PDB file of C-alpha atoms in Angstrom:
ATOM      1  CA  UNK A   1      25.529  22.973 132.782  1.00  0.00           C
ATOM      2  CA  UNK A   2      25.393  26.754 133.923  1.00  0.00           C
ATOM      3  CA  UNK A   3      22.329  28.745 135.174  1.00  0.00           C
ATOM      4  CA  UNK A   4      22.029  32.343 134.720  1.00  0.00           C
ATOM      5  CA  UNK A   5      19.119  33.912 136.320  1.00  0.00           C
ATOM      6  CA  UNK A   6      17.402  36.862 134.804  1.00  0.00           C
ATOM      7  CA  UNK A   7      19.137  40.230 133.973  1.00  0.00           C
ATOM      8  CA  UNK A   8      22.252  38.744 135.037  1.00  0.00           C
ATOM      9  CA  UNK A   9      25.007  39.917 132.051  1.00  0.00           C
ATOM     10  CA  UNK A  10      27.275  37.686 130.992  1.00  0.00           C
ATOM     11  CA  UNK A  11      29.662  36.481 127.942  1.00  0.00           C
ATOM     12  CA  UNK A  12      31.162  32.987 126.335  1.00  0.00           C
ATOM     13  CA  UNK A  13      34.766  33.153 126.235  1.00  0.00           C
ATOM     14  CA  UNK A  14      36.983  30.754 124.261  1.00  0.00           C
ATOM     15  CA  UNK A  15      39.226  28.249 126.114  1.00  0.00           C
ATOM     16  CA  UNK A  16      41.576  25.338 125.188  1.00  0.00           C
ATOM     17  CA  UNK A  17      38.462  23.488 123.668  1.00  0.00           C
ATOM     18  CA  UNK A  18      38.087  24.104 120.135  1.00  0.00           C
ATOM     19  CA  UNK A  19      34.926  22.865 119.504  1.00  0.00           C
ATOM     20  CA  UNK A  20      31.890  22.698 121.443  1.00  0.00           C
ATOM     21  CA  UNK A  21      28.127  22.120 120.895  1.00  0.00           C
ATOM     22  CA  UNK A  22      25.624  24.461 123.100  1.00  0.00           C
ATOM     23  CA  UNK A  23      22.113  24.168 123.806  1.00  0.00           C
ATOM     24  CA  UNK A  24      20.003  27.100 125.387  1.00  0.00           C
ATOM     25  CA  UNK A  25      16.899  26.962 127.460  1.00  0.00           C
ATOM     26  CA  UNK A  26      15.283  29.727 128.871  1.00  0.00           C
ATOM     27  CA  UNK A  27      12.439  29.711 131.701  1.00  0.00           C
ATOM     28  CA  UNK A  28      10.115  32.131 131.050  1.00  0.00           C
ATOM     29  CA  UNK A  29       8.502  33.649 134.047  1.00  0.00           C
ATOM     30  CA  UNK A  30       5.510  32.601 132.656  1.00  0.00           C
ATOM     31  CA  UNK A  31       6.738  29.243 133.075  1.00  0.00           C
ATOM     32  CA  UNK A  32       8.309  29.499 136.338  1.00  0.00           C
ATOM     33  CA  UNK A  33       4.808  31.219 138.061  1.00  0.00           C
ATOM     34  CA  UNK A  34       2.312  29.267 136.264  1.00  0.00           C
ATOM     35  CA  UNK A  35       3.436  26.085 135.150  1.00  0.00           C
ATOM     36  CA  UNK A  36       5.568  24.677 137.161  1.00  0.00           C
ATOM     37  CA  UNK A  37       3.957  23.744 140.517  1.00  0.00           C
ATOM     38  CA  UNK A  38       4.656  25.711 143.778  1.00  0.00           C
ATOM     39  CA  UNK A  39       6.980  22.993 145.105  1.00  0.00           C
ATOM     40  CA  UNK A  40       9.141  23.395 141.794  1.00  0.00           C
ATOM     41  CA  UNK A  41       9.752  26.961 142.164  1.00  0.00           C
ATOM     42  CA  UNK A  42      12.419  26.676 145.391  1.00  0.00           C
ATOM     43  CA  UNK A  43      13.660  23.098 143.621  1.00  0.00           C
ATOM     44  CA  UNK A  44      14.775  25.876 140.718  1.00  0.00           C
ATOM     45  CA  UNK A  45      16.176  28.479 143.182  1.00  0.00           C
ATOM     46  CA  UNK A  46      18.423  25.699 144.957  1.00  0.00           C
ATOM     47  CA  UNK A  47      19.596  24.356 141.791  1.00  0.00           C
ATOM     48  CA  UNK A  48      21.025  27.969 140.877  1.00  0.00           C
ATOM     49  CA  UNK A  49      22.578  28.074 144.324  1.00  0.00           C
ATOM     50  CA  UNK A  50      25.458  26.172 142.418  1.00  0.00           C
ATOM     51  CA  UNK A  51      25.286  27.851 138.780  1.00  0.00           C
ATOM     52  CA  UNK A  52      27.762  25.611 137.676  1.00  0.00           C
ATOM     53  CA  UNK A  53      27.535  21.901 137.375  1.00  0.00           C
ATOM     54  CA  UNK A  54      29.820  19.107 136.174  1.00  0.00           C
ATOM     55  CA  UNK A  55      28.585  15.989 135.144  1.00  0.00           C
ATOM     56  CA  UNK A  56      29.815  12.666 135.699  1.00  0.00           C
ATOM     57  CA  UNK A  57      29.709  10.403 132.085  1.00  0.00           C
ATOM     58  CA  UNK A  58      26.189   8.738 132.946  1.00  0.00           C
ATOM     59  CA  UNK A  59      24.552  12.034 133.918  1.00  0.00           C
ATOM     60  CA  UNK A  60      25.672  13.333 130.897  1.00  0.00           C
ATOM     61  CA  UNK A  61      24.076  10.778 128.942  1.00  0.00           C
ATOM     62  CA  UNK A  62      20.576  11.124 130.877  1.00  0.00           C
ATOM     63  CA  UNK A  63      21.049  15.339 130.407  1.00  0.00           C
ATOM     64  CA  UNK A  64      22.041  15.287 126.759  1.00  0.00           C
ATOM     65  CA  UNK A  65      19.095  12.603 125.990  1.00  0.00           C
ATOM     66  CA  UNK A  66      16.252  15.376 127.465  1.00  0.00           C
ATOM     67  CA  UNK A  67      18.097  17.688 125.707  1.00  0.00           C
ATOM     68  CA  UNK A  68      17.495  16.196 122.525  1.00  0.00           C
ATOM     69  CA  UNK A  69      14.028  15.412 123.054  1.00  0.00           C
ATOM     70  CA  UNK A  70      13.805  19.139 123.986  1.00  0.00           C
ATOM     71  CA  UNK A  71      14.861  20.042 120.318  1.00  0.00           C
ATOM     72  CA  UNK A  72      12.680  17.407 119.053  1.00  0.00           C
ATOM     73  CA  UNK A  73       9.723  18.426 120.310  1.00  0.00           C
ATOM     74  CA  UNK A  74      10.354  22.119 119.735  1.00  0.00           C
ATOM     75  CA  UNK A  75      11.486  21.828 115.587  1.00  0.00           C
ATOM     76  CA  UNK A  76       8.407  19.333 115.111  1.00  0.00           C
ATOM     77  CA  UNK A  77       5.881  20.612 117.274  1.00  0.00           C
ATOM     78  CA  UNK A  78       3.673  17.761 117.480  1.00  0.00           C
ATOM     79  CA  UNK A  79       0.306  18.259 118.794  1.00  0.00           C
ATOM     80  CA  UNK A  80       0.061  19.072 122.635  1.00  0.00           C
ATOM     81  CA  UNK A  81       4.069  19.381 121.961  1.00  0.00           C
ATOM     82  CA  UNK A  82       4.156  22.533 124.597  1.00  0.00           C
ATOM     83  CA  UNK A  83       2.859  20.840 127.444  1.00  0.00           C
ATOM     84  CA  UNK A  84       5.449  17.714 126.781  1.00  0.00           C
ATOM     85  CA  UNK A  85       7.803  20.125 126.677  1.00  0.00           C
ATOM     86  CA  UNK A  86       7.108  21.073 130.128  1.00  0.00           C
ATOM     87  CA  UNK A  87       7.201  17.688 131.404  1.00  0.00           C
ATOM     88  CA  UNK A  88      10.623  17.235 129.855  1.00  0.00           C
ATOM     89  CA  UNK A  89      12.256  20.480 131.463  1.00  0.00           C
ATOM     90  CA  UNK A  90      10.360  19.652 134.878  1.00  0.00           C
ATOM     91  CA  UNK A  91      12.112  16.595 134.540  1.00  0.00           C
ATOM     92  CA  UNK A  92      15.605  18.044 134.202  1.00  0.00           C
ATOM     93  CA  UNK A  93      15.492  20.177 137.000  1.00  0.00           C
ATOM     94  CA  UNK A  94      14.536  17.134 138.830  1.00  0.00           C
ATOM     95  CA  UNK A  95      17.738  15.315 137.389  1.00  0.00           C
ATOM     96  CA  UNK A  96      19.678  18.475 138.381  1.00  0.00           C
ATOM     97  CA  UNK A  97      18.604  18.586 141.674  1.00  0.00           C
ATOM     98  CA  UNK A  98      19.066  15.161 142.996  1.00  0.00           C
ATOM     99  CA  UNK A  99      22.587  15.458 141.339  1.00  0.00           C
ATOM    100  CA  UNK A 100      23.569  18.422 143.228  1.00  0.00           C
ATOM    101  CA  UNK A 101      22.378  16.674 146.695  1.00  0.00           C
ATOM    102  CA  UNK A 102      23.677  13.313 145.538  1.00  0.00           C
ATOM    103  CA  UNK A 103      27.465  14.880 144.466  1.00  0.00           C
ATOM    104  CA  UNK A 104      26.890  17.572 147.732  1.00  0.00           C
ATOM    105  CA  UNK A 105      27.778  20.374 144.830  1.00  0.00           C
ATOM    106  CA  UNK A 106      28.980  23.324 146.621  1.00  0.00           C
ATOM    107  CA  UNK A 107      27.328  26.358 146.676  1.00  0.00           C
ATOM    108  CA  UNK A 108      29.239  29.050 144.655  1.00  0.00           C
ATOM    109  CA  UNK A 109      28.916  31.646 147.437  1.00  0.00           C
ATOM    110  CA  UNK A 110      31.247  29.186 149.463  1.00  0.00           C
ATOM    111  CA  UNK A 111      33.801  28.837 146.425  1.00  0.00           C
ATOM    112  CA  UNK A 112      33.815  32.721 145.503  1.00  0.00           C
ATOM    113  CA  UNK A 113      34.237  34.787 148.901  1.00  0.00           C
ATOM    114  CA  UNK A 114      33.130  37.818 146.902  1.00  0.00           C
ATOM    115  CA  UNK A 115      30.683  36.132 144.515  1.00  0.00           C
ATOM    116  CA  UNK A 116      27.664  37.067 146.882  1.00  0.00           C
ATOM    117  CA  UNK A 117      29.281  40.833 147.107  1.00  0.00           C
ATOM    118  CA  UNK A 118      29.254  41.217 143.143  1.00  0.00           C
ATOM    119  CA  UNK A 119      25.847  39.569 143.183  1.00  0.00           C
ATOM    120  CA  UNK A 120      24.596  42.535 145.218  1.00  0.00           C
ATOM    121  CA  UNK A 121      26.284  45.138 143.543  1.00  0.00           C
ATOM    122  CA  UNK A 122      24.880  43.822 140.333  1.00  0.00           C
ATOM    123  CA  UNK A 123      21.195  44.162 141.663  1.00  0.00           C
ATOM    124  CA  UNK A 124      22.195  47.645 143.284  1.00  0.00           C
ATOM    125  CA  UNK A 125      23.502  47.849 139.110  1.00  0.00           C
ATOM    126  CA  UNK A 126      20.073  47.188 137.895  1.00  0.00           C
ATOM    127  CA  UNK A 127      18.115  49.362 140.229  1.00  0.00           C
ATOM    128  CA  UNK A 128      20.014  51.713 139.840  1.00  0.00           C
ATOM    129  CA  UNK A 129      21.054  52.522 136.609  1.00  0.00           C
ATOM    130  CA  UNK A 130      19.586  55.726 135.843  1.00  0.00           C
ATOM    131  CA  UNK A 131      21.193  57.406 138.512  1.00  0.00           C
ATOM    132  CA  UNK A 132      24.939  58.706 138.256  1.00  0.00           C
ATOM    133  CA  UNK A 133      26.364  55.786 139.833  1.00  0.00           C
ATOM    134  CA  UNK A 134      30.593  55.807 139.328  1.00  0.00           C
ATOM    135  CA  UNK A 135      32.933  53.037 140.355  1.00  0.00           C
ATOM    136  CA  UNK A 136      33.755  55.270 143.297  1.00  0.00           C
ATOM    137  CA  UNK A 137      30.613  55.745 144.628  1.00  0.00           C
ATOM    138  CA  UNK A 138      29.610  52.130 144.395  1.00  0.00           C
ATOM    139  CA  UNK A 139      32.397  50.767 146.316  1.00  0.00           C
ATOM    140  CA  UNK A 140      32.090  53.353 149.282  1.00  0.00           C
ATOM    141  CA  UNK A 141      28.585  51.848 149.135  1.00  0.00           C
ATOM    142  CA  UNK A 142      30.019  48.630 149.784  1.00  0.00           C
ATOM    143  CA  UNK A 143      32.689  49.115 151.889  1.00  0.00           C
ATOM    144  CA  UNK A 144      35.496  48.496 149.551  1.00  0.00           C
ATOM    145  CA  UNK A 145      38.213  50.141 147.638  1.00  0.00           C
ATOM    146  CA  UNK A 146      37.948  51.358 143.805  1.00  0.00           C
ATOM    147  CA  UNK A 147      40.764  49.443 143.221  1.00  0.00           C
ATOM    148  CA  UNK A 148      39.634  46.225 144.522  1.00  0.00           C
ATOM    149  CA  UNK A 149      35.854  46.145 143.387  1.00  0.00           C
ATOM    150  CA  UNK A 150      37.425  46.819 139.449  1.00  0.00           C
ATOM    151  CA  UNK A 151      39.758  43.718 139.458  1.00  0.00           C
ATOM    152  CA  UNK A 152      37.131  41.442 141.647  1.00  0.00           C
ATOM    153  CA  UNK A 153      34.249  42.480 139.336  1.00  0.00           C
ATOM    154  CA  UNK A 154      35.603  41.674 136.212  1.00  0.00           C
ATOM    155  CA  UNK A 155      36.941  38.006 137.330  1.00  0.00           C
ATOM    156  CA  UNK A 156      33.428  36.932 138.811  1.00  0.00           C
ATOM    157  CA  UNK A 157      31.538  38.873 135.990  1.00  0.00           C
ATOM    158  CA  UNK A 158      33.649  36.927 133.193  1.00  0.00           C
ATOM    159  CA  UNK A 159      35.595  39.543 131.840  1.00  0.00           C
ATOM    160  CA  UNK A 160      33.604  42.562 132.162  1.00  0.00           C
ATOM    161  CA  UNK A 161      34.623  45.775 133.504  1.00  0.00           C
ATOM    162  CA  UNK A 162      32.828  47.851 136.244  1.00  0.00           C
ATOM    163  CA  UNK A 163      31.817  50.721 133.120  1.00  0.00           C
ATOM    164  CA  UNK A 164      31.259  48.483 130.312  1.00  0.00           C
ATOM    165  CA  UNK A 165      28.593  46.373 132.583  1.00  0.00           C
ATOM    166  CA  UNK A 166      27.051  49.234 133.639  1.00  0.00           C
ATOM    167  CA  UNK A 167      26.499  50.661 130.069  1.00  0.00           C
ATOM    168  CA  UNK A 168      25.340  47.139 129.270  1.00  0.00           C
ATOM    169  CA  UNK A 169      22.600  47.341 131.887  1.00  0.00           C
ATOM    170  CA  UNK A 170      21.476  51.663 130.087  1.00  0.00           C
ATOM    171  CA  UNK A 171      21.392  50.407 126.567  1.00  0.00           C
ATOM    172  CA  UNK A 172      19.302  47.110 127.338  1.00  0.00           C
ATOM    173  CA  UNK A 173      16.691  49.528 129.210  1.00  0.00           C
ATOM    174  CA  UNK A 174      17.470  52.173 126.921  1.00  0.00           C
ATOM    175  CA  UNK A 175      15.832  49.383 124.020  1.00  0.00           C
ATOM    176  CA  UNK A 176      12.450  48.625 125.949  1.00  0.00           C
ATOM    177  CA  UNK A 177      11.791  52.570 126.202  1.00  0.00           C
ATOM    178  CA  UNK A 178      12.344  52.675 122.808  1.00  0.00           C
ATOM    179  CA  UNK A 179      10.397  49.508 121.705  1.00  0.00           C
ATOM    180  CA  UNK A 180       7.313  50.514 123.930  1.00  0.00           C
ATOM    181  CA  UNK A 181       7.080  54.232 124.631  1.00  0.00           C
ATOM    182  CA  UNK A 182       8.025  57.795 122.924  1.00  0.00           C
ATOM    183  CA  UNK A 183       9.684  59.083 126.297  1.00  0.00           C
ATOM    184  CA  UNK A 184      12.713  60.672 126.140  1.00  0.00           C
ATOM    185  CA  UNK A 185      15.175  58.070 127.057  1.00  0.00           C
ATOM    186  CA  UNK A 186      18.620  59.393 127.736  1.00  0.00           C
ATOM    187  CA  UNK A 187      17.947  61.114 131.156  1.00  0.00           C
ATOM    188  CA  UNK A 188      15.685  57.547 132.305  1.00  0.00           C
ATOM    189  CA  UNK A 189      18.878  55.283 131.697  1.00  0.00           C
ATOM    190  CA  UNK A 190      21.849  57.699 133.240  1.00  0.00           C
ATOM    191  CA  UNK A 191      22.986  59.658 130.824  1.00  0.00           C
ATOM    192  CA  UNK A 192      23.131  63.536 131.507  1.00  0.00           C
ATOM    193  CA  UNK A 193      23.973  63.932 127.433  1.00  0.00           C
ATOM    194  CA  UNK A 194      21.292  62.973 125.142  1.00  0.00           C
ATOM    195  CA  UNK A 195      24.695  63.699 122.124  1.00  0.00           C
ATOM    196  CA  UNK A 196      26.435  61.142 124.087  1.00  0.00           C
ATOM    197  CA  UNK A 197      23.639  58.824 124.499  1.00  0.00           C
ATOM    198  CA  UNK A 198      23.169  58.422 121.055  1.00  0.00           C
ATOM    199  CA  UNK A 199      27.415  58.403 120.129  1.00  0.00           C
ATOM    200  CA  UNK A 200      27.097  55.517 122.556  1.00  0.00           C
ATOM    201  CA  UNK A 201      24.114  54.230 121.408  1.00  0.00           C
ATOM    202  CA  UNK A 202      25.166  54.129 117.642  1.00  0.00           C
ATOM    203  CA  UNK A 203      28.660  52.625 118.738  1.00  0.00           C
ATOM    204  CA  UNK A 204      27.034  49.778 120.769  1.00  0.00           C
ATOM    205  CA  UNK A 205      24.146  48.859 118.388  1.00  0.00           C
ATOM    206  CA  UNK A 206      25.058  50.804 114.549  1.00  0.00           C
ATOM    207  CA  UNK A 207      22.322  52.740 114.660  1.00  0.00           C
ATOM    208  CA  UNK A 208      20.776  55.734 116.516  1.00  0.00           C
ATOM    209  CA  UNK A 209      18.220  56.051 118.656  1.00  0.00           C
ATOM    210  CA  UNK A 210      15.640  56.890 116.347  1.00  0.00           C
ATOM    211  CA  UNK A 211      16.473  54.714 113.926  1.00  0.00           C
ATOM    212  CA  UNK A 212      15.832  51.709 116.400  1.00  0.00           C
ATOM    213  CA  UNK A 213      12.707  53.026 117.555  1.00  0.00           C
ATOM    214  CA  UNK A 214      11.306  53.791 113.903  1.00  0.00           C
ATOM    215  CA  UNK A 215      12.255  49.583 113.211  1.00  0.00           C
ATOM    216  CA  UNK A 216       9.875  48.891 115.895  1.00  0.00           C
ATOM    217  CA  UNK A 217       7.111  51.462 114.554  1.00  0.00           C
ATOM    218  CA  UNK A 218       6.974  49.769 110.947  1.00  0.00           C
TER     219      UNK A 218
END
């Protein structure tokens, strides 16, 4: 199982499995702030201390069976199904917890030197963005070479390189300005160009600007 918090960007990759099966859940802060109690919030944030957990055969059993009432529950939508569901992903994070502590899962800061570095560049990323933020700049920032921060940030990151996450991180805000306001957008996500805005805009998405905003206006 792997938890990826909010705005964090990210990719599937193949590997020497052919086939697999995945299942997606996402916490909605809604969720997180109002129904889930206070003392499940920090149960959540420890969990995602170690993004990345490996089950043992029975554990998988226990996981995939919540799972599948998940899906259940969510295709049939029985009556009071939302507040069952819930229950069932309170109880998974439960699972998940005791089976970090009970397997003493290691954190991934401790297994990635520079996974805590990238994880604050990545914020500095998303605050960031509209500014004219280059590879160069960023790693004077943080203390370390060009050279080093490109190759480190695209093994932690998945594949991703330092200018392709970045423009990731423009064109996602670049869609909520467009969804919910008629600001001019290309100065208010980084670009100095509104032409090359929309080139990259149209490249990323097939369509312009203003054709994306219009689909929202109909």
């Amino acid at each position: 199982m792997i938890f990826i918090y909010p705005n964090d960007v990210h990719r599937t990759t193949s590997s020497e499995v052919l086939m697999c099966e995945r299942i997606l859940v996402n916490f909605t802060d809604e969720f997180l702030t109002t129904q889930l109690s206070t003392g499940h919030v920090p149960l959540l944030k420890e969990i995602c201390g170690a993004p990345l957990i490996r089950f043992s055969v029975n554990m998988q059993a226990i996981v995939e069976e919540l799972l599948q009432k998940l899906i259940r529950e969510c295709e049939t939508k029985q009556v009071a199904y939302e507040t069952y569901v819930q229950a069932l992903l309170t109880q998974l994070l439960i699972h998940m917890h005791r089976y970090s502590i009970k397997e003493n899962i290691e954190k991934l800061s401790s297994l990635h030197p520079m996974h805590q570095k990238i994880s604050e560049i990545s914020t500095y990323l998303n605050d960031h963005y509209h500014m004219k933020i280059t590879l160069e700049k960023v790693a004077k920032h943080f203390y370390i070479t060009p050279s080093y921060l490109s190759h480190t940030f695209k093994k932690i990151t998945g594949g991703f390189q330092y200018k392709e996450y970045l423009q990731i991180i423009r064109l996602r805000e670049a869609k909520r300005l467009l969804r919910e306001s008629d600001e001019q957008i290309a100065d208010k996500t980084g670009y100095e160009h509104p032409a090359n805005f929309t080139v990259i805009f149209k490249k990323i998405t097939g369509i312009t600007p203003c054709q994306y905003r219009k689909s929202y206006r109909t």
